[in-house]
Amino acid sequence: MNYKIALIRGDGIGPEVVGEAVKVLEAVGKKFGHSYELVDVLMGGCATDAVGKSYPDGTAEKCKACDAVLLGAVGGPKWGADKPAEQRPETALLAIRKDLGLYANLRPAALRPAMADACPLKKETALKGIDLMMVRELTGGIYFGKRDKYETADRGMEATDLMAYSEMEIERIGRRAFELARLRRGKVSSVDKANVLETSRLWRSVMHRLAQEYTDVQYEDVLVDNCAMQLVRDPGQFDVVVTENMFGDILSDEASMITGSIGLLPSASIGDSAPGLYEPIHGSAPDIAGQDKANPIATILSVAMMFRYSFQRPAEADAIEGAVDAVLAEGWRTPDIAEPGVTPIGTRQMGDLICQHI
Ligand code: IPM
Ligand code: MG
């Protein structure tokens, strides 16, 4: 196959980790007979510096002309909250999600076998294993609701952010979760705050309707505060966790931390039509940018997700994931995951080793 892939290298360590992921794409291409057309797309703080806005005109169109999008990382203190919206990298991130219709954000949190010692939880908890998939709604809710800020007569300024969800939005993310559960361990935990929020009560009623349809999948409701607690108490109980946008933002950071290595976790954002967007969970880490210190594994595993979810090529995905596990099992570590006494290797060497294993 020939795949056309948009590369948003972005800011900080973004270009370095995408560079290694491109090497992996080439190694997979050689092994499985694929070729690529790689299209560089400018977005993020680097775009603000180059053309004055983080999301240049035509960004979505360029991406839509591709089969998938690979993103390194965007953001950095240089383009902080004090800057106008169109110059901030976060604005670009939200815009591309909306413009590409990427309503489902898949964030796996799995303890890789060679990394069990990195798990910050109790030993017996780690031994039970952690392998959950956070499915976060990505284009609705409070992130995209109407915002307002106005003067009141007696209480100073007041601000509001509207959280709205339609049955259509809930049903399509719910279906994704149930379908994924069928391919995994057959369990869906739907997270809400139905004891307080009207959006959550609607969310829950739609999920219950779906649960009646997917009778082969085990289903449970979990309140969001309880979920935050269960994630550190016994994460092994979760398979697929589905939740709305802001709860998912918060819980997915928590879920990534319990695996002990945020530098290893990939993500996929998908909609109903191509292209999906694949990116590491971690940020742009400007403090170590350009020093060959970043861990490229999360971005490399994002390429594996691209093969699995956009290209329907599980063998290629398995080959990448297997190579990563093999390199970790041999003891190779970048600085972020190096145990005391282990001499770390650099970004490029980690990429080379993974390519050799492919
Ligand atoms: C994430 C990030 C973004 C989000 C920010 C940078 C806008 O935290 O992808 O989780 O909140 O969605
Ligand atoms: Mg987040």
mmCIF file of C-alpha atoms and ligand atoms in Angstrom:
data_model
loop_
_atom_site.group_PDB
_atom_site.id
_atom_site.type_symbol
_atom_site.label_atom_id
_atom_site.label_comp_id
_atom_site.label_asym_id
_atom_site.label_seq_id
_atom_site.Cartn_x
_atom_site.Cartn_y
_atom_site.Cartn_z
ATOM 1 C CA MET A 1 0.000 0.000 0.000
ATOM 2 C CA ASN A 2 0.968 3.614 -0.405
ATOM 3 C CA TYR A 3 -0.123 5.747 2.553
ATOM 4 C CA LYS A 4 -0.278 9.505 2.571
ATOM 5 C CA ILE A 5 0.532 10.733 6.065
ATOM 6 C CA ALA A 6 0.461 14.303 7.366
ATOM 7 C CA LEU A 7 3.261 15.080 9.828
ATOM 8 C CA ILE A 8 2.690 17.825 12.379
ATOM 9 C CA ARG A 9 6.113 17.886 14.001
ATOM 10 C CA GLY A 10 5.182 20.821 16.235
ATOM 11 C CA ASP A 11 7.161 22.305 19.090
ATOM 12 C CA GLY A 12 9.750 21.307 21.702
ATOM 13 C CA ILE A 13 10.647 17.630 21.420
ATOM 14 C CA GLY A 14 7.930 17.139 18.761
ATOM 15 C CA PRO A 15 10.264 17.190 15.735
ATOM 16 C CA GLU A 16 12.692 14.748 17.383
ATOM 17 C CA VAL A 17 10.101 12.138 18.330
ATOM 18 C CA VAL A 18 8.349 12.410 14.956
ATOM 19 C CA GLY A 19 11.754 11.928 13.305
ATOM 20 C CA GLU A 20 12.125 8.565 15.057
ATOM 21 C CA ALA A 21 8.545 7.582 14.240
ATOM 22 C CA VAL A 22 9.269 8.256 10.560
ATOM 23 C CA LYS A 23 12.247 5.882 10.765
ATOM 24 C CA VAL A 24 9.887 3.260 12.175
ATOM 25 C CA LEU A 25 7.376 3.895 9.381
ATOM 26 C CA GLU A 26 10.160 3.233 6.904
ATOM 27 C CA ALA A 27 11.238 0.042 8.668
ATOM 28 C CA VAL A 28 7.642 -1.225 8.645
ATOM 29 C CA GLY A 29 7.349 -0.224 4.974
ATOM 30 C CA LYS A 30 10.412 -2.254 4.098
ATOM 31 C CA LYS A 31 9.183 -5.318 5.982
ATOM 32 C CA PHE A 32 5.566 -5.274 4.808
ATOM 33 C CA GLY A 33 5.945 -3.634 1.395
ATOM 34 C CA HIS A 34 4.372 -0.229 2.054
ATOM 35 C CA SER A 35 5.456 3.157 0.782
ATOM 36 C CA TYR A 36 4.516 6.603 2.033
ATOM 37 C CA GLU A 37 3.934 10.108 0.934
ATOM 38 C CA LEU A 38 4.801 12.285 3.919
ATOM 39 C CA VAL A 39 3.304 15.772 3.992
ATOM 40 C CA ASP A 40 4.660 18.310 6.487
ATOM 41 C CA VAL A 41 1.928 20.449 8.033
ATOM 42 C CA LEU A 42 2.771 23.535 10.080
ATOM 43 C CA MET A 43 0.784 23.868 13.314
ATOM 44 C CA GLY A 44 1.385 24.986 16.898
ATOM 45 C CA GLY A 45 3.767 27.522 18.394
ATOM 46 C CA CYS A 46 6.134 27.078 15.469
ATOM 47 C CA ALA A 47 3.307 28.182 13.170
ATOM 48 C CA THR A 48 2.683 31.254 15.343
ATOM 49 C CA ASP A 49 6.358 32.140 14.966
ATOM 50 C CA ALA A 50 6.343 31.525 11.217
ATOM 51 C CA VAL A 51 2.999 32.958 10.093
ATOM 52 C CA GLY A 52 1.452 34.639 13.155
ATOM 53 C CA LYS A 53 -1.143 32.004 14.037
ATOM 54 C CA SER A 54 -1.000 28.539 15.539
ATOM 55 C CA TYR A 55 -3.570 27.103 13.143
ATOM 56 C CA PRO A 56 -2.707 28.499 9.699
ATOM 57 C CA ASP A 57 -5.435 28.670 7.020
ATOM 58 C CA GLY A 58 -5.694 25.393 5.133
ATOM 59 C CA THR A 59 -4.340 23.201 7.958
ATOM 60 C CA ALA A 60 -7.490 21.049 8.104
ATOM 61 C CA GLU A 61 -7.674 20.769 4.300
ATOM 62 C CA LYS A 62 -4.054 19.591 4.087
ATOM 63 C CA CYS A 63 -4.742 16.952 6.731
ATOM 64 C CA LYS A 64 -8.016 15.859 5.128
ATOM 65 C CA ALA A 65 -6.116 15.094 1.929
ATOM 66 C CA CYS A 66 -4.117 12.454 3.843
ATOM 67 C CA ASP A 67 -4.929 8.958 5.138
ATOM 68 C CA ALA A 68 -3.786 9.779 8.681
ATOM 69 C CA VAL A 69 -2.091 12.504 10.711
ATOM 70 C CA LEU A 70 0.893 12.022 13.036
ATOM 71 C CA LEU A 71 1.472 14.783 15.576
ATOM 72 C CA GLY A 72 4.554 15.182 17.793
ATOM 73 C CA ALA A 73 3.594 17.817 20.365
ATOM 74 C CA VAL A 74 2.551 21.443 20.347
ATOM 75 C CA GLY A 75 2.883 24.105 23.007
ATOM 76 C CA GLY A 76 5.424 25.799 25.224
ATOM 77 C CA PRO A 77 5.809 28.697 27.651
ATOM 78 C CA LYS A 78 6.639 31.035 24.775
ATOM 79 C CA TRP A 79 3.004 30.934 23.620
ATOM 80 C CA GLY A 80 1.291 31.089 27.022
ATOM 81 C CA ALA A 81 -2.188 31.981 28.259
ATOM 82 C CA ASP A 82 -1.382 35.707 28.047
ATOM 83 C CA LYS A 83 -1.182 35.502 24.231
ATOM 84 C CA PRO A 84 -4.223 36.050 21.973
ATOM 85 C CA ALA A 85 -6.192 32.862 21.252
ATOM 86 C CA GLU A 86 -5.073 32.568 17.630
ATOM 87 C CA GLN A 87 -1.425 32.458 18.709
ATOM 88 C CA ARG A 88 -1.860 29.741 21.320
ATOM 89 C CA PRO A 89 -1.049 26.127 20.367
ATOM 90 C CA GLU A 90 -4.019 24.766 22.400
ATOM 91 C CA THR A 91 -6.379 26.669 20.103
ATOM 92 C CA ALA A 92 -4.948 24.768 17.154
ATOM 93 C CA LEU A 93 -5.345 21.443 18.922
ATOM 94 C CA LEU A 94 -9.031 22.031 19.680
ATOM 95 C CA ALA A 95 -9.654 23.367 16.163
ATOM 96 C CA ILE A 96 -8.121 20.393 14.382
ATOM 97 C CA ARG A 97 -10.102 17.946 16.540
ATOM 98 C CA LYS A 98 -13.317 19.756 15.636
ATOM 99 C CA ASP A 99 -12.489 20.303 11.949
ATOM 100 C CA LEU A 100 -11.530 16.663 11.365
ATOM 101 C CA GLY A 101 -14.542 15.426 13.371
ATOM 102 C CA LEU A 102 -12.316 13.463 15.765
ATOM 103 C CA TYR A 103 -14.903 12.772 18.432
ATOM 104 C CA ALA A 104 -13.323 9.631 19.876
ATOM 105 C CA ASN A 105 -10.021 9.860 21.734
ATOM 106 C CA LEU A 106 -8.477 6.499 22.543
ATOM 107 C CA ARG A 107 -5.873 6.581 25.284
ATOM 108 C CA PRO A 108 -4.578 3.173 26.263
ATOM 109 C CA ALA A 109 -2.903 2.935 29.656
ATOM 110 C CA ALA A 110 -1.042 -0.332 29.773
ATOM 111 C CA LEU A 111 1.810 -1.426 31.950
ATOM 112 C CA ARG A 112 4.350 -2.839 29.514
ATOM 113 C CA PRO A 113 5.746 -6.100 30.905
ATOM 114 C CA ALA A 114 9.359 -4.891 31.105
ATOM 115 C CA MET A 115 8.246 -1.757 32.960
ATOM 116 C CA ALA A 116 6.237 -3.292 35.819
ATOM 117 C CA ASP A 117 8.693 -1.861 38.369
ATOM 118 C CA ALA A 118 7.934 1.673 37.187
ATOM 119 C CA CYS A 119 4.334 1.406 38.378
ATOM 120 C CA PRO A 120 4.007 3.742 41.388
ATOM 121 C CA LEU A 121 1.181 1.671 42.880
ATOM 122 C CA LYS A 122 1.498 -1.209 45.342
ATOM 123 C CA LYS A 123 3.466 -4.189 44.090
ATOM 124 C CA GLU A 124 0.455 -6.523 44.283
ATOM 125 C CA THR A 125 -1.592 -4.019 42.265
ATOM 126 C CA ALA A 126 1.082 -3.868 39.552
ATOM 127 C CA LEU A 127 1.342 -7.660 39.485
ATOM 128 C CA LYS A 128 -2.363 -7.903 38.644
ATOM 129 C CA GLY A 129 -1.543 -5.961 35.484
ATOM 130 C CA ILE A 130 -2.952 -2.731 34.080
ATOM 131 C CA ASP A 131 -4.404 -2.694 30.591
ATOM 132 C CA LEU A 132 -7.204 -0.225 30.131
ATOM 133 C CA MET A 133 -8.429 1.887 27.264
ATOM 134 C CA MET A 134 -9.721 5.331 28.094
ATOM 135 C CA VAL A 135 -12.257 6.438 25.478
ATOM 136 C CA ARG A 136 -12.708 10.176 25.821
ATOM 137 C CA GLU A 137 -15.370 12.169 23.973
ATOM 138 C CA LEU A 138 -13.334 14.857 22.229
ATOM 139 C CA THR A 139 -15.476 17.352 20.349
ATOM 140 C CA GLY A 140 -18.304 18.210 22.737
ATOM 141 C CA GLY A 141 -19.153 19.145 26.294
ATOM 142 C CA ILE A 142 -17.709 22.053 28.225
ATOM 143 C CA TYR A 143 -14.673 22.317 25.936
ATOM 144 C CA PHE A 144 -16.856 23.495 23.071
ATOM 145 C CA GLY A 145 -19.863 25.049 24.845
ATOM 146 C CA LYS A 146 -20.718 28.737 24.833
ATOM 147 C CA ARG A 147 -18.455 30.837 27.052
ATOM 148 C CA ASP A 148 -19.321 34.133 28.593
ATOM 149 C CA LYS A 149 -17.852 36.718 30.946
ATOM 150 C CA TYR A 150 -19.791 39.701 32.143
ATOM 151 C CA GLU A 151 -20.076 42.305 34.877
ATOM 152 C CA THR A 152 -22.668 41.827 37.617
ATOM 153 C CA ALA A 153 -24.211 44.586 39.704
ATOM 154 C CA ASP A 154 -23.069 43.243 43.068
ATOM 155 C CA ARG A 155 -20.706 40.276 42.630
ATOM 156 C CA GLY A 156 -17.979 41.620 40.359
ATOM 157 C CA MET A 157 -17.221 39.772 37.128
ATOM 158 C CA GLU A 158 -18.895 36.443 36.439
ATOM 159 C CA ALA A 159 -17.913 33.778 33.901
ATOM 160 C CA THR A 160 -19.760 30.767 32.504
ATOM 161 C CA ASP A 161 -18.848 27.725 30.383
ATOM 162 C CA LEU A 162 -21.760 25.749 29.036
ATOM 163 C CA MET A 163 -21.642 21.957 29.102
ATOM 164 C CA ALA A 164 -24.020 20.458 26.553
ATOM 165 C CA TYR A 165 -24.362 16.951 25.145
ATOM 166 C CA SER A 166 -26.829 15.613 22.611
ATOM 167 C CA GLU A 167 -28.042 12.015 22.385
ATOM 168 C CA MET A 168 -26.323 11.776 19.000
ATOM 169 C CA GLU A 169 -22.939 12.773 20.470
ATOM 170 C CA ILE A 170 -23.298 10.359 23.374
ATOM 171 C CA GLU A 171 -24.477 7.465 21.248
ATOM 172 C CA ARG A 172 -21.626 7.610 18.733
ATOM 173 C CA ILE A 173 -18.903 7.644 21.409
ATOM 174 C CA GLY A 174 -20.769 4.953 23.321
ATOM 175 C CA ARG A 175 -20.856 2.706 20.271
ATOM 176 C CA ARG A 176 -17.109 3.133 19.829
ATOM 177 C CA ALA A 177 -16.588 2.022 23.415
ATOM 178 C CA PHE A 178 -18.783 -1.070 23.107
ATOM 179 C CA GLU A 179 -17.194 -2.059 19.786
ATOM 180 C CA LEU A 180 -13.715 -1.701 21.283
ATOM 181 C CA ALA A 181 -14.689 -3.731 24.326
ATOM 182 C CA ARG A 182 -15.702 -6.585 22.011
ATOM 183 C CA LEU A 183 -12.156 -6.637 20.663
ATOM 184 C CA ARG A 184 -10.679 -6.551 24.175
ATOM 185 C CA ARG A 185 -11.902 -8.088 27.436
ATOM 186 C CA GLY A 186 -15.584 -7.300 26.938
ATOM 187 C CA LYS A 187 -16.212 -4.731 29.649
ATOM 188 C CA VAL A 188 -17.348 -1.090 29.477
ATOM 189 C CA SER A 189 -17.234 1.268 32.461
ATOM 190 C CA SER A 190 -19.124 4.465 31.714
ATOM 191 C CA VAL A 191 -18.046 7.393 33.864
ATOM 192 C CA ASP A 192 -20.379 10.269 34.711
ATOM 193 C CA LYS A 193 -21.653 12.505 37.498
ATOM 194 C CA ALA A 194 -25.305 11.514 37.199
ATOM 195 C CA ASN A 195 -25.949 12.264 40.871
ATOM 196 C CA VAL A 196 -25.517 15.971 40.041
ATOM 197 C CA LEU A 197 -25.421 16.812 36.325
ATOM 198 C CA GLU A 198 -28.271 16.713 33.798
ATOM 199 C CA THR A 199 -25.795 16.020 30.951
ATOM 200 C CA SER A 200 -24.626 12.976 32.912
ATOM 201 C CA ARG A 201 -28.176 11.696 33.390
ATOM 202 C CA LEU A 202 -28.720 11.888 29.630
ATOM 203 C CA TRP A 203 -25.306 10.275 29.093
ATOM 204 C CA ARG A 204 -26.258 7.414 31.401
ATOM 205 C CA SER A 205 -29.652 6.803 29.793
ATOM 206 C CA VAL A 206 -28.090 6.567 26.316
ATOM 207 C CA MET A 207 -25.371 4.219 27.605
ATOM 208 C CA HIS A 208 -28.007 1.990 29.212
ATOM 209 C CA ARG A 209 -29.851 1.792 25.893
ATOM 210 C CA LEU A 210 -26.619 0.708 24.189
ATOM 211 C CA ALA A 211 -25.869 -1.813 26.937
ATOM 212 C CA GLN A 212 -29.196 -3.513 26.079
ATOM 213 C CA GLU A 213 -28.006 -3.795 22.501
ATOM 214 C CA TYR A 214 -24.491 -5.073 23.294
ATOM 215 C CA THR A 215 -25.598 -7.819 25.671
ATOM 216 C CA ASP A 216 -22.304 -9.682 25.163
ATOM 217 C CA VAL A 217 -20.438 -6.774 26.800
ATOM 218 C CA GLN A 218 -20.380 -6.361 30.574
ATOM 219 C CA TYR A 219 -21.462 -2.843 31.544
ATOM 220 C CA GLU A 220 -21.209 -0.672 34.645
ATOM 221 C CA ASP A 221 -21.808 2.970 35.643
ATOM 222 C CA VAL A 222 -19.052 4.617 37.667
ATOM 223 C CA LEU A 223 -19.264 8.079 39.208
ATOM 224 C CA VAL A 224 -16.303 10.207 38.197
ATOM 225 C CA ASP A 225 -14.998 10.822 41.717
ATOM 226 C CA ASN A 226 -15.164 7.127 42.472
ATOM 227 C CA CYS A 227 -13.408 6.376 39.180
ATOM 228 C CA ALA A 228 -10.527 8.687 40.147
ATOM 229 C CA MET A 229 -10.191 6.671 43.348
ATOM 230 C CA GLN A 230 -10.552 3.231 41.735
ATOM 231 C CA LEU A 231 -7.826 4.087 39.208
ATOM 232 C CA VAL A 232 -5.229 4.241 41.960
ATOM 233 C CA ARG A 233 -6.804 1.552 44.133
ATOM 234 C CA ASP A 234 -7.373 -1.200 41.577
ATOM 235 C CA PRO A 235 -6.893 -0.166 37.927
ATOM 236 C CA GLY A 236 -6.853 -3.830 36.869
ATOM 237 C CA GLN A 237 -10.662 -3.858 37.173
ATOM 238 C CA PHE A 238 -11.020 -1.598 34.104
ATOM 239 C CA ASP A 239 -11.065 -2.605 30.458
ATOM 240 C CA VAL A 240 -12.750 0.138 28.384
ATOM 241 C CA VAL A 241 -13.559 3.356 30.260
ATOM 242 C CA VAL A 242 -15.783 5.773 28.348
ATOM 243 C CA THR A 243 -16.444 9.324 29.457
ATOM 244 C CA GLU A 244 -17.151 12.899 28.410
ATOM 245 C CA ASN A 245 -14.510 15.370 27.326
ATOM 246 C CA MET A 246 -13.362 17.086 30.524
ATOM 247 C CA PHE A 247 -13.667 14.040 32.792
ATOM 248 C CA GLY A 248 -11.643 12.186 30.162
ATOM 249 C CA ASP A 249 -8.974 14.874 30.086
ATOM 250 C CA ILE A 250 -8.458 14.569 33.821
ATOM 251 C CA LEU A 251 -8.812 10.799 34.186
ATOM 252 C CA SER A 252 -6.551 10.057 31.235
ATOM 253 C CA ASP A 253 -3.701 11.961 32.880
ATOM 254 C CA GLU A 254 -4.271 9.956 36.031
ATOM 255 C CA ALA A 255 -4.409 6.701 34.066
ATOM 256 C CA SER A 256 -1.178 7.527 32.266
ATOM 257 C CA MET A 257 0.621 8.186 35.543
ATOM 258 C CA ILE A 258 -0.231 4.826 37.099
ATOM 259 C CA THR A 259 1.742 3.065 34.370
ATOM 260 C CA GLY A 260 4.793 4.964 35.604
ATOM 261 C CA SER A 261 5.926 6.253 32.256
ATOM 262 C CA ILE A 262 4.022 8.878 30.369
ATOM 263 C CA GLY A 263 6.778 8.765 27.730
ATOM 264 C CA LEU A 264 5.468 5.380 26.610
ATOM 265 C CA LEU A 265 1.802 6.166 26.018
ATOM 266 C CA PRO A 266 0.281 6.772 22.584
ATOM 267 C CA SER A 267 -3.165 8.023 21.620
ATOM 268 C CA ALA A 268 -5.520 7.992 18.688
ATOM 269 C CA SER A 269 -8.262 10.470 17.850
ATOM 270 C CA ILE A 270 -10.744 9.177 15.343
ATOM 271 C CA GLY A 271 -14.031 10.131 13.744
ATOM 272 C CA ASP A 272 -16.336 8.451 11.268
ATOM 273 C CA SER A 273 -14.186 9.135 8.230
ATOM 274 C CA ALA A 274 -10.437 9.372 7.609
ATOM 275 C CA PRO A 275 -8.016 10.729 8.662
ATOM 276 C CA GLY A 276 -7.428 9.821 12.283
ATOM 277 C CA LEU A 277 -4.891 11.776 14.295
ATOM 278 C CA TYR A 278 -2.197 9.963 16.260
ATOM 279 C CA GLU A 279 -0.022 11.529 18.927
ATOM 280 C CA PRO A 280 1.890 10.760 22.112
ATOM 281 C CA ILE A 281 0.109 11.628 25.359
ATOM 282 C CA HIS A 282 3.049 13.678 26.603
ATOM 283 C CA GLY A 283 3.623 17.330 25.868
ATOM 284 C CA SER A 284 6.390 19.244 24.107
ATOM 285 C CA ALA A 285 8.884 19.164 27.042
ATOM 286 C CA PRO A 286 10.701 22.366 25.978
ATOM 287 C CA ASP A 287 13.257 21.901 28.790
ATOM 288 C CA ILE A 288 14.846 18.918 27.023
ATOM 289 C CA ALA A 289 14.137 19.889 23.405
ATOM 290 C CA GLY A 290 16.946 19.407 20.923
ATOM 291 C CA GLN A 291 19.134 17.425 23.328
ATOM 292 C CA ASP A 292 18.513 13.865 22.139
ATOM 293 C CA LYS A 293 16.939 13.090 25.529
ATOM 294 C CA ALA A 294 13.256 12.638 24.674
ATOM 295 C CA ASN A 295 11.627 9.231 24.720
ATOM 296 C CA PRO A 296 10.313 8.503 21.190
ATOM 297 C CA ILE A 297 8.367 5.379 22.244
ATOM 298 C CA ALA A 298 4.973 7.059 22.753
ATOM 299 C CA THR A 299 5.114 8.486 19.240
ATOM 300 C CA ILE A 300 6.327 5.174 17.818
ATOM 301 C CA LEU A 301 3.444 3.378 19.553
ATOM 302 C CA SER A 302 1.130 6.022 18.080
ATOM 303 C CA VAL A 303 2.265 4.801 14.666
ATOM 304 C CA ALA A 304 1.258 1.301 15.760
ATOM 305 C CA MET A 305 -2.200 2.634 16.625
ATOM 306 C CA MET A 306 -2.333 4.282 13.190
ATOM 307 C CA PHE A 307 -1.782 0.915 11.519
ATOM 308 C CA ARG A 308 -4.350 -0.719 13.788
ATOM 309 C CA TYR A 309 -7.164 1.831 13.676
ATOM 310 C CA SER A 310 -6.749 3.827 10.452
ATOM 311 C CA PHE A 311 -5.194 1.272 8.131
ATOM 312 C CA GLN A 312 -6.729 -1.926 9.589
ATOM 313 C CA ARG A 313 -3.261 -3.529 9.602
ATOM 314 C CA PRO A 314 -2.902 -5.371 12.923
ATOM 315 C CA ALA A 315 0.215 -7.301 11.841
ATOM 316 C CA GLU A 316 2.161 -4.075 11.326
ATOM 317 C CA ALA A 317 0.899 -2.741 14.667
ATOM 318 C CA ASP A 318 1.941 -5.975 16.417
ATOM 319 C CA ALA A 319 5.383 -5.769 14.810
ATOM 320 C CA ILE A 320 5.946 -2.254 16.185
ATOM 321 C CA GLU A 321 4.622 -3.063 19.661
ATOM 322 C CA GLY A 322 6.651 -6.284 19.754
ATOM 323 C CA ALA A 323 9.825 -4.407 18.791
ATOM 324 C CA VAL A 324 9.248 -1.830 21.553
ATOM 325 C CA ASP A 325 8.709 -4.551 24.147
ATOM 326 C CA ALA A 326 11.812 -6.403 22.953
ATOM 327 C CA VAL A 327 14.018 -3.321 23.244
ATOM 328 C CA LEU A 328 12.649 -2.568 26.722
ATOM 329 C CA ALA A 329 13.134 -6.204 27.766
ATOM 330 C CA GLU A 330 16.800 -5.942 26.720
ATOM 331 C CA GLY A 331 17.074 -3.134 29.250
ATOM 332 C CA TRP A 332 17.466 -0.117 26.969
ATOM 333 C CA ARG A 333 16.100 3.059 28.578
ATOM 334 C CA THR A 334 15.823 6.730 27.715
ATOM 335 C CA PRO A 335 16.491 9.089 30.673
ATOM 336 C CA ASP A 336 12.811 9.422 31.664
ATOM 337 C CA ILE A 337 12.454 5.693 32.336
ATOM 338 C CA ALA A 338 15.992 4.756 33.378
ATOM 339 C CA GLU A 339 16.159 2.968 36.717
ATOM 340 C CA PRO A 340 18.944 4.152 39.075
ATOM 341 C CA GLY A 341 22.293 2.802 37.908
ATOM 342 C CA VAL A 342 21.202 2.333 34.295
ATOM 343 C CA THR A 343 23.038 4.442 31.719
ATOM 344 C CA PRO A 344 20.355 5.951 29.492
ATOM 345 C CA ILE A 345 20.461 6.088 25.712
ATOM 346 C CA GLY A 346 19.330 8.939 23.482
ATOM 347 C CA THR A 347 16.249 9.511 21.362
ATOM 348 C CA ARG A 348 17.932 8.476 18.126
ATOM 349 C CA GLN A 349 19.513 5.320 19.480
ATOM 350 C CA MET A 350 16.155 4.215 20.912
ATOM 351 C CA GLY A 351 14.581 4.760 17.487
ATOM 352 C CA ASP A 352 17.376 2.816 15.763
ATOM 353 C CA LEU A 353 17.080 -0.131 18.152
ATOM 354 C CA ILE A 354 13.326 -0.385 17.618
ATOM 355 C CA CYS A 355 13.824 -0.275 13.838
ATOM 356 C CA GLN A 356 16.393 -3.085 14.056
ATOM 357 C CA HIS A 357 13.880 -5.258 15.924
ATOM 358 C CA ILE A 358 11.220 -4.619 13.292
HETATM 359 C C1 IPM B 1 -4.984 16.864 26.194
HETATM 360 C C2 IPM B 1 -4.556 18.253 26.581
HETATM 361 C C3 IPM B 1 -5.445 19.264 25.871
HETATM 362 C C4 IPM B 1 -6.868 18.980 26.328
HETATM 363 C C5 IPM B 1 -5.078 20.740 26.107
HETATM 364 C C6 IPM B 1 -3.651 21.013 25.737
HETATM 365 C C7 IPM B 1 -6.017 21.667 25.379
HETATM 366 O O1 IPM B 1 -4.590 18.421 27.960
HETATM 367 O O2 IPM B 1 -4.919 16.529 25.000
HETATM 368 O O3 IPM B 1 -5.379 16.114 27.077
HETATM 369 O O4 IPM B 1 -7.270 19.448 27.400
HETATM 370 O O5 IPM B 1 -7.579 18.283 25.609
HETATM 371 MG MG MG B 2 -5.000 16.637 29.022
#
